[in-house]
Amino acid sequence: MANTLTDLKALLGIDSNDTESISQLEIYLRIAERKVLNRLYPFGSDNEFVPKKYEHKVLEIAQYLYLRRGSEGETAHSENGVSRSYEDADIPKSMLAEIVPMVGVV
């Protein structure tokens, strides 16, 4: 997660001395990892690590969550010619679409 945190700080322009924002980013990264793992292993798994090929998804989701804070559940908003609406109140399904769930035989 260290490299992902460094990348996320760079994407968002957050200074390394801003400990409050860095703490928030670490939480968003953990949430994003859990979302990816839940999509990847829909029936549960002992695997607690996101495969390398999906690390970029963790970064994208964490960035999305950080940029949406303060308007988390917004489904429509229009002000001064600017309109906002979200796919749904959670992570948009389009962000998780390229993650192929792993399934097995019971």
Coordinates of N, CA, C and O in Angstrom, one line a residue:
M1 N 0.8 -1.2 0.0 CA 0.0 0.0 0.0 C 0.9 1.2 0.0 O 0.4 2.3 -0.4
A2 N 2.1 1.2 0.4 CA 3.0 2.3 0.4 C 3.1 3.0 -0.9 O 3.0 4.3 -1.0
N3 N 3.4 2.3 -2.0 CA 3.5 2.9 -3.3 C 2.1 3.4 -3.8 O 2.1 4.5 -4.4
T4 N 1.1 2.7 -3.4 CA -0.3 3.2 -3.8 C -0.6 4.5 -3.1 O -1.1 5.4 -3.7
L5 N -0.2 4.6 -1.8 CA -0.4 5.8 -1.1 C 0.4 7.0 -1.7 O -0.1 8.1 -1.8
T6 N 1.6 6.7 -2.0 CA 2.5 7.7 -2.7 C 1.9 8.2 -4.0 O 1.8 9.4 -4.3
D7 N 1.4 7.2 -4.8 CA 0.7 7.6 -6.0 C -0.5 8.4 -5.8 O -0.8 9.4 -6.5
L8 N -1.3 8.0 -4.8 CA -2.6 8.7 -4.5 C -2.3 10.2 -4.0 O -3.0 11.1 -4.5
K9 N -1.3 10.3 -3.2 CA -0.9 11.7 -2.7 C -0.5 12.5 -3.9 O -0.9 13.7 -4.0
A10 N 0.3 12.0 -4.9 CA 0.7 12.7 -6.1 C -0.5 13.1 -6.9 O -0.6 14.2 -7.4
L11 N -1.4 12.1 -7.1 CA -2.6 12.4 -8.0 C -3.5 13.5 -7.4 O -4.0 14.4 -8.1
L12 N -3.6 13.6 -6.1 CA -4.4 14.5 -5.4 C -3.7 15.8 -5.0 O -4.3 16.7 -4.5
G13 N -2.4 15.8 -5.2 CA -1.6 17.0 -4.8 C -1.5 17.2 -3.3 O -1.5 18.4 -2.9
I14 N -1.4 16.2 -2.6 CA -1.4 16.3 -1.1 C 0.1 16.2 -0.6 O 0.8 15.3 -1.0
D15 N 0.4 17.2 0.2 CA 1.8 17.3 0.7 C 2.0 16.2 1.8 O 1.2 15.8 2.5
S16 N 3.3 15.7 1.8 CA 3.6 14.6 2.7 C 3.5 15.0 4.2 O 3.5 14.1 5.1
N17 N 3.5 16.3 4.5 CA 3.4 16.8 5.8 C 1.9 16.9 6.3 O 1.7 17.2 7.5
D18 N 1.0 16.7 5.4 CA -0.4 16.9 5.8 C -0.9 15.5 6.3 O -1.6 14.8 5.7
T19 N -0.6 15.3 7.6 CA -0.9 14.0 8.2 C -2.4 13.7 8.3 O -2.8 12.6 8.2
E20 N -3.2 14.8 8.5 CA -4.7 14.5 8.5 C -5.2 14.0 7.2 O -5.9 13.0 7.1
S21 N -4.8 14.6 6.1 CA -5.2 14.1 4.8 C -4.6 12.7 4.5 O -5.3 11.9 3.9
I22 N -3.4 12.5 4.9 CA -2.8 11.2 4.6 C -3.5 10.1 5.4 O -3.7 9.0 4.9
S23 N -4.0 10.4 6.6 CA -4.7 9.4 7.4 C -6.0 9.1 6.7 O -6.5 7.9 6.6
Q24 N -6.7 10.1 6.1 CA -7.9 9.9 5.3 C -7.6 9.0 4.1 O -8.4 8.1 3.8
L25 N -6.5 9.3 3.4 CA -6.2 8.5 2.2 C -6.0 7.1 2.6 O -6.4 6.2 1.8
E26 N -5.3 6.8 3.7 CA -5.1 5.4 4.1 C -6.4 4.7 4.4 O -6.6 3.5 4.0
I27 N -7.4 5.4 4.9 CA -8.7 4.8 5.2 C -9.4 4.5 3.8 O -9.9 3.5 3.6
Y28 N -9.3 5.5 2.9 CA -9.9 5.3 1.6 C -9.3 4.2 0.9 O -10.0 3.4 0.1
L29 N -8.0 4.0 1.0 CA -7.3 2.9 0.3 C -7.7 1.6 0.9 O -8.0 0.6 0.2
R30 N -7.9 1.5 2.2 CA -8.4 0.2 2.8 C -9.8 -0.1 2.4 O -10.2 -1.2 2.1
I31 N -10.7 1.0 2.3 CA -12.0 0.8 1.8 C -12.0 0.3 0.4 O -12.7 -0.7 0.0
A32 N -11.2 0.9 -0.5 CA -11.1 0.5 -1.9 C -10.6 -0.9 -2.0 O -11.1 -1.7 -2.8
E33 N -9.6 -1.3 -1.2 CA -9.1 -2.7 -1.2 C -10.2 -3.7 -0.9 O -10.3 -4.7 -1.5
R34 N -10.9 -3.3 0.1 CA -12.0 -4.2 0.5 C -13.1 -4.3 -0.6 O -13.6 -5.4 -0.8
K35 N -13.4 -3.2 -1.2 CA -14.4 -3.3 -2.3 C -13.9 -4.2 -3.5 O -14.6 -5.0 -4.0
V36 N -12.6 -4.0 -3.8 CA -12.0 -4.9 -4.9 C -12.0 -6.3 -4.5 O -12.4 -7.2 -5.3
L37 N -11.6 -6.6 -3.3 CA -11.6 -8.0 -2.8 C -13.0 -8.6 -2.7 O -13.2 -9.8 -3.1
N38 N -14.0 -7.8 -2.3 CA -15.3 -8.3 -2.3 C -15.9 -8.6 -3.7 O -16.6 -9.6 -3.8
R39 N -15.5 -7.8 -4.6 CA -15.9 -8.1 -6.0 C -15.1 -9.3 -6.6 O -15.7 -10.1 -7.3
L40 N -13.8 -9.4 -6.3 CA -13.0 -10.5 -6.8 C -13.4 -11.8 -6.2 O -13.4 -12.8 -6.9
Y41 N -13.7 -11.8 -4.9 CA -14.1 -13.1 -4.2 C -15.5 -12.9 -3.6 O -15.6 -12.7 -2.4
P42 N -16.5 -13.0 -4.4 CA -17.9 -12.7 -4.0 C -18.4 -13.7 -2.9 O -19.3 -13.4 -2.2
F43 N -17.8 -14.9 -2.8 CA -18.2 -15.9 -1.9 C -17.2 -16.0 -0.7 O -17.2 -17.0 0.0
G44 N -16.3 -15.0 -0.6 CA -15.4 -15.0 0.5 C -14.1 -15.7 0.2 O -14.0 -16.5 -0.8
S45 N -13.0 -15.3 0.9 CA -11.7 -15.9 0.7 C -10.8 -15.5 1.8 O -11.1 -14.5 2.5
D46 N -9.8 -16.3 2.0 CA -8.8 -16.0 3.1 C -7.8 -15.0 2.5 O -7.0 -14.5 3.3
N47 N -7.8 -14.8 1.2 CA -6.9 -13.9 0.6 C -7.2 -12.4 1.0 O -8.2 -11.9 0.8
E48 N -6.2 -11.8 1.6 CA -6.3 -10.4 2.1 C -5.6 -9.4 1.2 O -5.5 -8.3 1.6
F49 N -5.0 -9.9 0.1 CA -4.1 -9.0 -0.7 C -4.7 -8.9 -2.1 O -5.1 -9.9 -2.7
V50 N -4.8 -7.7 -2.6 CA -5.3 -7.4 -3.9 C -4.2 -7.8 -4.9 O -3.1 -7.4 -4.8
P51 N -4.6 -8.6 -5.9 CA -3.6 -9.0 -7.0 C -3.1 -7.8 -7.7 O -3.8 -6.8 -7.8
K52 N -1.8 -7.8 -8.1 CA -1.1 -6.7 -8.7 C -1.9 -6.1 -9.9 O -2.0 -4.9 -10.1
K53 N -2.6 -7.0 -10.7 CA -3.3 -6.5 -11.8 C -4.5 -5.6 -11.5 O -5.0 -4.9 -12.4
Y54 N -4.9 -5.6 -10.2 CA -6.0 -4.8 -9.8 C -5.6 -3.6 -8.9 O -6.5 -2.9 -8.4
E55 N -4.4 -3.4 -8.7 CA -3.9 -2.4 -7.8 C -4.3 -1.0 -8.3 O -4.6 -0.1 -7.6
H56 N -4.3 -0.9 -9.7 CA -4.8 0.4 -10.3 C -6.2 0.7 -9.9 O -6.6 1.9 -9.8
K57 N -7.0 -0.3 -9.8 CA -8.4 -0.2 -9.4 C -8.6 0.4 -8.0 O -9.4 1.2 -7.7
V58 N -7.7 -0.1 -7.1 CA -7.7 0.4 -5.7 C -7.4 1.9 -5.7 O -8.1 2.7 -5.1
L59 N -6.4 2.3 -6.5 CA -6.0 3.7 -6.6 C -7.2 4.5 -7.2 O -7.5 5.6 -6.6
E60 N -7.8 4.0 -8.3 CA -8.9 4.8 -8.9 C -10.1 4.9 -7.9 O -10.7 6.0 -7.8
I61 N -10.4 3.9 -7.2 CA -11.6 3.9 -6.3 C -11.3 4.8 -5.1 O -12.1 5.6 -4.7
A62 N -10.1 4.7 -4.5 CA -9.7 5.6 -3.4 C -9.7 7.1 -3.9 O -10.2 7.9 -3.1
Q63 N -9.2 7.4 -5.1 CA -9.3 8.7 -5.6 C -10.7 9.2 -5.7 O -11.1 10.3 -5.3
Y64 N -11.6 8.3 -6.2 CA -13.0 8.6 -6.4 C -13.6 9.0 -5.1 O -14.4 9.9 -4.9
L65 N -13.4 8.1 -4.1 CA -14.0 8.3 -2.7 C -13.5 9.6 -2.1 O -14.3 10.4 -1.5
Y66 N -12.2 9.9 -2.3 CA -11.7 11.2 -1.7 C -12.3 12.4 -2.3 O -12.7 13.3 -1.7
L67 N -12.4 12.4 -3.7 CA -12.9 13.5 -4.4 C -14.5 13.7 -4.2 O -15.0 14.8 -4.3
R68 N -15.1 12.6 -3.7 CA -16.6 12.7 -3.5 C -16.9 13.0 -2.1 O -18.1 13.2 -1.8
R69 N -16.0 13.1 -1.2 CA -16.3 13.4 0.2 C -17.1 14.7 0.3 O -16.8 15.7 -0.4
G70 N -18.1 14.7 1.2 CA -18.9 15.9 1.3 C -20.2 15.8 0.5 O -21.1 16.5 0.7
S71 N -20.2 14.9 -0.5 CA -21.4 14.8 -1.4 C -21.6 13.3 -1.6 O -22.1 12.9 -2.7
E72 N -21.4 12.5 -0.6 CA -21.3 11.0 -0.7 C -22.6 10.4 -1.3 O -22.5 9.6 -2.2
G73 N -23.8 10.8 -0.9 CA -25.0 10.2 -1.4 C -25.7 11.0 -2.5 O -26.8 10.6 -2.8
E74 N -25.1 12.0 -3.0 CA -25.7 12.8 -4.0 C -26.1 12.1 -5.2 O -25.3 11.4 -5.8
T75 N -27.4 12.2 -5.6 CA -27.9 11.6 -6.8 C -28.2 12.6 -7.9 O -28.2 12.3 -9.1
A76 N -28.4 13.9 -7.5 CA -28.5 14.9 -8.5 C -28.3 16.3 -7.8 O -28.5 16.4 -6.7
H77 N -27.7 17.2 -8.6 CA -27.4 18.5 -8.0 C -27.1 19.4 -9.2 O -26.5 19.1 -10.2
S78 N -27.7 20.6 -9.2 CA -27.6 21.6 -10.2 C -27.4 22.9 -9.6 O -28.2 23.3 -8.7
E79 N -26.3 23.6 -9.9 CA -26.1 25.0 -9.4 C -25.2 25.8 -10.3 O -24.2 25.3 -10.8
N80 N -25.7 26.9 -10.7 CA -24.9 27.8 -11.6 C -24.5 27.1 -12.8 O -23.3 27.3 -13.3
G81 N -25.4 26.4 -13.4 CA -25.0 25.7 -14.7 C -24.2 24.4 -14.6 O -23.9 23.8 -15.6
V82 N -23.9 24.0 -13.3 CA -23.1 22.8 -13.1 C -24.1 21.8 -12.6 O -24.8 22.0 -11.6
S83 N -24.1 20.6 -13.2 CA -25.0 19.5 -12.8 C -24.2 18.3 -12.4 O -23.2 18.0 -13.0
R84 N -24.6 17.7 -11.3 CA -23.9 16.5 -10.8 C -24.9 15.4 -10.5 O -26.0 15.7 -10.0
S85 N -24.6 14.2 -10.8 CA -25.4 13.1 -10.3 C -24.4 11.9 -10.3 O -23.4 11.9 -11.0
Y86 N -24.7 10.9 -9.5 CA -23.9 9.8 -9.4 C -24.6 8.5 -9.8 O -25.8 8.4 -9.7
E87 N -23.8 7.5 -10.3 CA -24.3 6.3 -10.8 C -25.2 5.6 -9.7 O -26.2 5.1 -9.9
D88 N -24.7 5.6 -8.5 CA -25.4 5.1 -7.3 C -24.7 5.7 -6.1 O -23.7 6.4 -6.2
A89 N -25.2 5.4 -4.9 CA -24.6 5.9 -3.7 C -23.3 5.3 -3.3 O -22.6 5.7 -2.4
D90 N -23.0 4.2 -3.9 CA -21.8 3.4 -3.6 C -20.7 3.7 -4.7 O -20.8 4.6 -5.5
I91 N -19.8 2.8 -4.8 CA -18.8 2.8 -5.9 C -19.6 2.5 -7.2 O -20.3 1.5 -7.2
P92 N -19.4 3.3 -8.2 CA -20.1 3.0 -9.4 C -19.8 1.6 -10.0 O -18.6 1.2 -9.9
K93 N -20.8 0.9 -10.4 CA -20.6 -0.4 -11.0 C -19.6 -0.4 -12.1 O -18.8 -1.4 -12.3
S94 N -19.5 0.7 -12.9 CA -18.6 0.8 -14.0 C -17.1 0.7 -13.5 O -16.3 0.2 -14.3
M95 N -16.9 1.1 -12.3 CA -15.5 1.1 -11.8 C -15.1 -0.3 -11.4 O -13.9 -0.7 -11.4
L96 N -16.0 -1.2 -11.1 CA -15.8 -2.5 -10.7 C -16.0 -3.5 -11.8 O -15.7 -4.7 -11.7
A97 N -16.4 -3.1 -13.0 CA -16.8 -4.0 -14.1 C -15.7 -4.8 -14.6 O -15.9 -5.9 -15.0
E98 N -14.4 -4.3 -14.6 CA -13.3 -5.1 -15.2 C -12.7 -6.1 -14.3 O -11.8 -6.8 -14.6
I99 N -13.2 -6.1 -13.0 CA -12.7 -7.1 -12.1 C -13.5 -8.4 -12.3 O -14.7 -8.4 -12.1
V100 N -12.8 -9.4 -12.6 CA -13.4 -10.7 -12.9 C -13.5 -11.5 -11.6 O -12.5 -11.9 -11.0
P101 N -14.7 -11.8 -11.1 CA -14.9 -12.6 -9.9 C -14.3 -14.0 -10.0 O -14.4 -14.6 -11.0
M102 N -13.7 -14.4 -8.9 CA -13.1 -15.7 -8.8 C -14.2 -16.6 -8.2 O -14.7 -16.3 -7.1
V103 N -14.5 -17.7 -8.8 CA -15.5 -18.6 -8.2 C -14.9 -20.0 -8.2 O -14.0 -20.3 -8.9
G104 N -15.4 -20.8 -7.4 CA -15.0 -22.2 -7.3 C -16.1 -23.1 -7.1 O -17.3 -22.7 -7.0
V105 N -15.8 -24.4 -6.9 CA -16.9 -25.4 -6.7 C -16.9 -25.7 -5.2 O -15.9 -26.0 -4.6
V106 N -18.1 -25.8 -4.7 CA -18.3 -26.1 -3.3 C -18.2 -27.6 -3.1 O -18.7 -28.4 -3.8

